Amino acid sequence: MSMSSIAAAPRVPGSHRRAMAVGAALMLLALGLLLLGVCVGSTGFESILRSWDDPIAWQIVRDIRLPRTLGAWLAGLLLGLAGAVAQGLFRNPLADPYLLGSASGAALGLALALAFMGVSPFATQWVLRLGLTGAAFVGAVAGVLLTLTLAQGVQHTLRLLLAGVIVGVVLGAARDLVTLGVPEVLQGMQAFMLGSTGFVGWGACAVMAVVALPCLAVAWALGRALDALSLGETTAASLGLPLTAMRAALIAVLALATGAAVAQTGLIAFVGLAAPHLVRSAVKTTHGRLVLLSALTGGALLMAADVLARWLIAPQELPVGVLTALLGGSYLLWLMHRRMGAGSRSP
Amino acid sequence: MVDARVGRILASAIAALLLLVAWGAAGAVQVTDDRGVTVRLAQPPQRIVSLLPSLTESVCGLGQCGRLVGVDRYSDDPASVRALPKLGGGLDPNIEAVVALRPDVVLMAASSRAVARLESLGLKVVTLEPRSYADVRRVLQQIAALLDVPDALRVWREIEAGVDAAARLVPPAAKHLRVYFEAGRGPYAASESSFIGETLARLGVKSIVPGDLGPFPRINPEFVVRMDPDLIMISQAEAPGLELRPGWSDLRAIREHHVCLFSPADSQLIVRPGPRMAQAARLMAQCIARNAPGAK
């Protein structure tokens, strides 16, 4: 049995060309949104017009709008990628990137950092050196490692899922304990839970890009493993694939991509869950391409939400997580409604 | 002879150099903030952004309201700051709007993720977060040093005099009343170690919540029943259904109507550690006087 014949999705003629077209369209959309993102902000178009002779206006465009727009794209890309990997890995359309405890781990890491900040000069110095972003990233990775320990490895999908849910609940409770002990951190936590792209600079963009490249490459290369898994674990194993190693690599991609995005932008809802569904509704394709397209979709989605968040109530700003939940959620609902309508008509 | 002339020239050159150094240093200001970071400015800042209401009030308390060019959305006192551009919350400020104002310095709390971002954009950030009487005094002195104004101790003495004047409103019969001050839903209480607890102590009464629980601990409603306070202070917004809390209908303070309800504006004033602490103390003193044994 050749590998190409086990693609999960039905091989529609021309699906390859269609996938390429969708990918190109998403890239164009991202480029358009990047241009729009550079023009939109609390100071409006004025900053663009005056950026030639006014150094502050130029700084706003170059060091604030460009990196945050690009950062929104990168964070969305990481989340879309992680979402597609999670849904393929767990063969569950409801799986999202935060499934393995990374979100609650990141939140706990941040809560601890905020709580320790005022305790002693030594602790404050330590927290400042690590940075709140670093604390969130360490927390996210630690959350996933804890899940893996509880699940005793990556072999059993169900055990992993359960361990992820348990770790999420337990770390969430630990975070609540921290905020109870030090209520001052509550507001800082809320800002994190809503998610924001407002603090992304060039440094954050570089970190996310460095994480995104290998993650994309590995996920694309392991697309065949995801295709095989979608036929069921026994079938996949009978194909002679080194499933355990491939699973471990995919979970590493999931953890790193989610951790990097969460640490820089907070808990952004729905992008990871919605992006793969949006791709599947547009084109039937193999997992290798689905992963890439889902990453591009996530990027475009978060970028659009970021531009809207700056635009809608300018000069103030909405938390971008609220918008992604509204946008992604309502589109998904509409999609579901349309499918159900079509389903009830067909015999 | 020659040696003496060289010596004179050398001496005057050194004197001139010293003068020059002193003149150069006169403009420079520096302050060490809550993170332990020493922030140095070549001149006292003329354009200030404040992203914490108590810091906004402290700047204005020092008479330097005119130097503020932008504030966070919760800064609302004195009235003149309401006309300034609102730059979002202290924890989620609009970075672009802050930079666009070209501030010489940004005053904010250390716990915000925006601190690192603003500093990476080349802005000077001083993090200060007053939480107690001693903090308010220290922060006033730090801001005064930063702005190069001499008034810190005078403003502080006015606050203390105001609190002392408020304490004189409390009749002797009301001394040693035991007060439950609810600072927020949860319920979060103001303990002895919070600045509200300090105000209560200065007024001669006592918070029922011990200081070792932290400044604003979340407490069990049962705790209040067991401690049986003489007086309850609470915001109007939290007051509905007070007697419906488990066990509270029989609470002596509620049965005898020893409950002070603060309007939203007054509650805002009371929970901010800053120059308006004297006004807050006055509100609380009036409440205590109304509910003193034998009053009415």
XYZ file of N, CA, C and O in Angstrom, chain B residues 111-212:
408
model
N 3.301 46.297 37.899
C 2.753 44.991 37.526
C 2.256 44.943 36.082
O 1.826 43.892 35.615
N 2.326 46.050 35.361
C 1.795 46.047 34.003
C 2.812 45.510 33.008
O 3.998 45.785 33.090
N 2.320 44.730 32.043
C 3.183 44.219 30.984
C 3.650 45.347 30.069
O 4.579 45.167 29.285
N 2.985 46.483 30.174
C 3.319 47.590 29.282
C 4.645 48.251 29.659
O 5.241 48.934 28.836
N 5.121 48.037 30.911
C 6.347 48.707 31.352
C 7.496 48.381 30.400
O 8.165 49.274 29.865
N 7.705 47.079 30.168
C 8.831 46.665 29.322
C 8.659 47.188 27.897
O 9.619 47.627 27.256
N 7.416 47.147 27.399
C 7.159 47.583 26.027
C 7.464 49.070 25.851
O 8.093 49.481 24.880
N 6.997 49.890 26.811
C 7.223 51.336 26.715
C 8.710 51.647 26.818
O 9.227 52.517 26.113
N 9.428 50.916 27.697
C 10.864 51.168 27.830
C 11.604 50.777 26.560
O 12.547 51.446 26.148
N 11.138 49.694 25.908
C 11.828 49.275 24.683
C 11.611 50.288 23.563
O 12.357 50.313 22.597
N 10.594 51.119 23.701
C 10.362 52.166 22.703
C 11.099 53.453 23.067
O 10.886 54.499 22.459
N 11.935 53.373 24.100
C 12.787 54.502 24.429
C 12.168 55.501 25.398
O 12.719 56.572 25.604
N 11.022 55.164 26.010
C 10.424 56.090 26.976
C 10.995 55.827 28.362
O 11.400 54.714 28.683
N 11.050 56.868 29.183
C 11.449 56.720 30.579
C 10.215 56.317 31.380
O 9.183 56.989 31.316
N 10.305 55.216 32.104
C 9.174 54.744 32.896
C 9.580 54.688 34.361
O 10.606 54.107 34.707
N 8.783 55.323 35.226
C 8.999 55.248 36.665
C 7.819 54.501 37.257
O 6.675 54.903 37.076
N 8.092 53.355 37.918
C 6.984 52.571 38.475
C 6.881 52.851 39.965
O 7.839 52.696 40.713
N 5.693 53.269 40.377
C 5.408 53.560 41.776
C 4.011 53.044 42.064
O 3.117 53.140 41.226
N 3.823 52.446 43.229
C 2.483 51.967 43.554
C 2.245 52.121 45.048
O 2.575 51.241 45.824
N 1.646 53.269 45.478
C 1.420 53.461 46.904
C 0.360 52.500 47.433
O -0.672 52.285 46.790
N 0.650 51.881 48.585
C -0.314 50.956 49.185
C -0.570 51.260 50.652
O -1.451 50.663 51.246
N 0.240 52.160 51.266
C 0.074 52.452 52.689
C 0.382 53.930 52.922
O 0.817 54.630 52.009
N 0.158 54.394 54.162
C 0.479 55.777 54.487
C 1.943 56.073 54.208
O 2.287 57.086 53.598
N 2.831 55.140 54.654
C 4.266 55.354 54.445
C 4.567 55.435 52.950
O 5.380 56.254 52.517
N 3.876 54.580 52.143
C 4.072 54.599 50.691
C 3.660 55.943 50.108
O 4.336 56.497 49.248
N 2.496 56.446 50.553
C 1.989 57.706 49.995
C 3.005 58.816 50.237
O 3.325 59.605 49.346
N 3.562 58.822 51.451
C 4.559 59.835 51.787
C 5.809 59.676 50.908
O 6.317 60.626 50.325
N 6.272 58.427 50.787
C 7.478 58.150 49.992
C 7.244 58.522 48.525
O 8.079 59.168 47.896
N 6.066 58.135 47.991
C 5.778 58.397 46.577
C 5.697 59.903 46.322
O 6.191 60.402 45.309
N 5.098 60.636 47.270
C 5.051 62.098 47.119
C 6.468 62.652 47.034
O 6.769 63.509 46.195
N 7.361 62.133 47.909
C 8.741 62.637 47.901
C 9.451 62.260 46.607
O 10.189 63.061 46.035
N 9.202 61.025 46.122
C 9.863 60.598 44.893
C 9.392 61.430 43.701
O 10.196 61.847 42.869
N 8.055 61.653 43.631
C 7.538 62.442 42.514
C 8.050 63.878 42.608
O 8.423 64.496 41.602
N 8.094 64.408 43.841
C 8.595 65.781 44.007
C 10.044 65.879 43.558
O 10.438 66.840 42.894
N 10.862 64.846 43.902
C 12.266 64.856 43.486
C 12.353 64.795 41.966
O 13.162 65.482 41.349
N 11.482 63.967 41.376
C 11.499 63.809 39.925
C 11.113 65.116 39.231
O 11.712 65.513 38.239
N 10.079 65.779 39.770
C 9.580 67.003 39.130
C 10.382 68.231 39.573
O 10.140 69.330 39.100
N 11.310 68.002 40.537
C 12.129 69.086 41.051
C 11.266 70.187 41.658
O 11.400 71.359 41.337
N 10.301 69.778 42.512
C 9.489 70.755 43.258
C 9.672 70.459 44.748
O 9.905 69.312 45.129
N 9.589 71.483 45.614
C 9.948 71.294 47.017
C 8.780 70.913 47.935
O 8.976 70.792 49.127
N 7.574 70.700 47.386
C 6.386 70.725 48.243
C 6.027 69.411 48.923
O 5.018 69.331 49.615
N 6.799 68.335 48.732
C 6.347 67.027 49.192
C 5.978 67.018 50.674
O 4.901 66.561 51.052
N 6.872 67.548 51.519
C 6.603 67.467 52.952
C 5.410 68.323 53.347
O 4.629 67.939 54.207
N 5.260 69.478 52.670
C 4.106 70.332 52.985
C 2.805 69.598 52.659
O 1.881 69.546 53.466
N 2.753 68.977 51.457
C 1.539 68.250 51.063
C 1.279 67.121 52.047
O 0.143 66.887 52.470
N 2.358 66.426 52.442
C 2.183 65.316 53.376
C 1.653 65.812 54.724
O 0.746 65.214 55.307
N 2.199 66.951 55.195
C 1.726 67.480 56.479
C 0.265 67.883 56.384
O -0.498 67.702 57.323
N -0.145 68.407 55.221
C -1.566 68.758 55.047
C -2.441 67.513 55.145
O -3.517 67.540 55.743
N -1.971 66.408 54.530
C -2.745 65.169 54.611
C -2.868 64.736 56.066
O -3.961 64.443 56.564
N -1.738 64.727 56.769
C -1.759 64.296 58.169
C -2.649 65.201 59.010
O -3.429 64.715 59.829
N -2.547 66.530 58.766
C -3.380 67.468 59.530
C -4.855 67.196 59.238
O -5.703 67.232 60.138
N -5.165 66.875 57.957
C -6.548 66.590 57.581
C -7.066 65.349 58.277
O -8.212 65.306 58.749
N -6.215 64.311 58.347
C -6.634 63.081 59.022
C -6.820 63.349 60.512
O -7.792 62.873 61.129
N -5.912 64.137 61.106
C -6.050 64.465 62.535
C -7.328 65.246 62.795
O -8.034 64.996 63.779
N -7.644 66.190 61.881
C -8.876 66.972 62.034
C -10.078 66.045 61.960
O -11.047 66.187 62.723
N -10.020 65.063 61.029
C -11.119 64.107 60.911
C -11.256 63.314 62.208
O -12.370 63.048 62.677
N -10.106 62.944 62.815
C -10.142 62.144 64.041
C -10.849 62.905 65.161
O -11.492 62.299 66.019
N -10.743 64.258 65.115
C -11.401 65.035 66.169
C -12.916 65.042 66.018
O -13.631 65.399 66.938
N -13.418 64.636 64.814
C -14.871 64.544 64.625
C -15.455 63.325 65.337
O -16.656 63.224 65.541
N -14.590 62.375 65.667
C -15.075 61.134 66.283
C -15.255 61.361 67.780
O -14.298 61.712 68.475
N -16.484 61.217 68.275
C -16.720 61.460 69.703
C -16.039 60.386 70.554
O -15.843 59.262 70.086
N -15.679 60.746 71.785
C -14.963 59.791 72.654
C -15.720 58.473 72.806
O -15.106 57.419 72.893
N -17.077 58.564 72.818
C -17.859 57.345 73.022
C -17.647 56.343 71.894
O -17.887 55.152 72.058
N -17.231 56.857 70.719
C -17.086 55.977 69.565
C -15.704 55.356 69.474
O -15.455 54.509 68.620
N -14.793 55.774 70.345
C -13.437 55.205 70.293
C -13.524 53.701 70.558
O -14.354 53.242 71.338
N -12.693 52.987 69.886
C -12.591 51.532 70.045
C -13.775 50.775 69.476
O -13.953 49.595 69.749
N -14.625 51.449 68.677
C -15.637 50.695 67.925
C -14.913 49.719 67.003
O -13.803 49.979 66.533
N -15.548 48.601 66.720
C -14.930 47.609 65.839
C -15.666 47.631 64.506
O -16.885 47.462 64.436
N -14.933 47.888 63.429
C -15.529 48.196 62.130
C -15.214 47.100 61.116
O -14.092 46.598 61.053
N -16.244 46.755 60.330
C -16.015 45.885 59.174
C -16.093 46.740 57.922
O -17.145 47.319 57.627
N -14.976 46.879 57.212
C -14.956 47.662 55.971
C -14.851 46.695 54.805
O -13.866 45.982 54.664
N -15.894 46.660 53.950
C -15.850 45.767 52.789
C -15.356 46.549 51.579
O -15.950 47.541 51.170
N -14.246 46.066 51.005
C -13.620 46.811 49.914
C -14.113 46.350 48.555
O -13.946 47.064 47.562
N -14.691 45.167 48.469
C -15.163 44.709 47.170
C -15.929 43.403 47.294
O -15.916 42.745 48.337
N -16.626 43.069 46.202
C -17.338 41.800 46.139
C -16.367 40.666 46.352
O -15.216 40.736 45.974
N -16.785 39.635 46.918
C -15.866 38.507 47.133
C -16.256 37.694 48.358
O -16.488 36.520 48.239
N -16.461 38.325 49.532
C -16.135 39.709 49.852
C -14.664 39.889 50.247
O -14.104 39.045 50.909
N -14.090 41.006 49.772
C -12.750 41.391 50.186
C -12.876 42.458 51.263
O -13.593 43.435 51.074
N -12.217 42.236 52.405
C -12.298 43.181 53.508
C -11.006 43.980 53.595
O -9.954 43.515 53.175
N -11.119 45.207 54.137
C -9.903 45.986 54.403
C -9.411 45.598 55.789
O -10.127 45.773 56.770
N -8.202 45.044 55.884
C -7.701 44.589 57.176
C -6.944 45.725 57.868
O -6.803 46.818 57.331
N -6.443 45.403 59.087
C -5.682 46.411 59.844
C -4.439 46.878 59.093
O -3.984 47.992 59.263
N -3.893 45.996 58.236
C -2.627 46.361 57.583
C -2.832 47.134 56.283
O -1.868 47.573 55.675
N -4.087 47.312 55.836
C -4.317 48.131 54.650
C -4.295 49.602 55.040
O -4.390 49.931 56.218
N -4.190 50.491 54.028
C -4.174 51.911 54.390
C -5.531 52.337 54.933
O -5.621 53.260 55.739
N -6.602 51.634 54.535
C -7.917 51.942 55.102
C -7.936 51.570 56.586
O -8.455 52.308 57.429
N -7.308 50.420 56.896
C -7.168 50.018 58.298
C -6.361 51.042 59.088
O -6.676 51.349 60.241
N -5.322 51.588 58.442
C -4.509 52.620 59.103
C -5.348 53.855 59.397
O -5.260 54.446 60.477
N -6.187 54.249 58.393
C -7.062 55.411 58.611
C -7.991 55.142 59.794
O -8.150 55.990 60.681
N -8.591 53.937 59.812
C -9.497 53.596 60.913
C -8.761 53.714 62.248
O -9.290 54.285 63.210
N -7.523 53.199 62.296
C -6.755 53.257 63.540
C -6.505 54.706 63.945
O -6.611 55.062 65.116
N -6.180 55.560 62.955
C -5.930 56.967 63.273
C -7.191 57.665 63.764
O -7.138 58.658 64.469
N -8.369 57.153 63.332
C -9.630 57.733 63.790
C -10.018 57.175 65.162
O -11.047 57.547 65.717
N -9.231 56.236 65.677
C -9.482 55.706 67.008
C -10.368 54.475 67.018
O -10.791 54.024 68.078
N -10.692 53.922 65.838
C -11.481 52.687 65.813
C -10.597 51.573 65.230
O -9.427 51.769 64.936
N -11.201 50.384 65.016
C -10.369 49.224 64.719
C -11.066 48.368 63.670
O -12.274 48.184 63.725
N -10.297 47.880 62.703
C -10.863 46.927 61.747
C -10.971 45.567 62.421
O -10.115 45.184 63.214
N -12.060 44.825 62.107
C -12.211 43.514 62.748
C -11.303 42.473 62.105
O -11.172 41.371 62.600
N -10.700 42.821 60.950
C -9.890 41.828 60.243
C -8.420 42.034 60.596
O -7.876 43.106 60.359
N -7.776 41.028 61.216
C -6.386 41.197 61.628
C -5.459 41.414 60.444
O -5.686 40.900 59.345
N -4.394 42.184 60.688
C -3.498 42.585 59.607
C -2.705 41.437 59.011
O -2.280 41.519 57.865
N -2.523 40.349 59.770
C -1.664 39.290 59.234
C -2.338 38.498 58.118
O -1.726 37.609 57.525
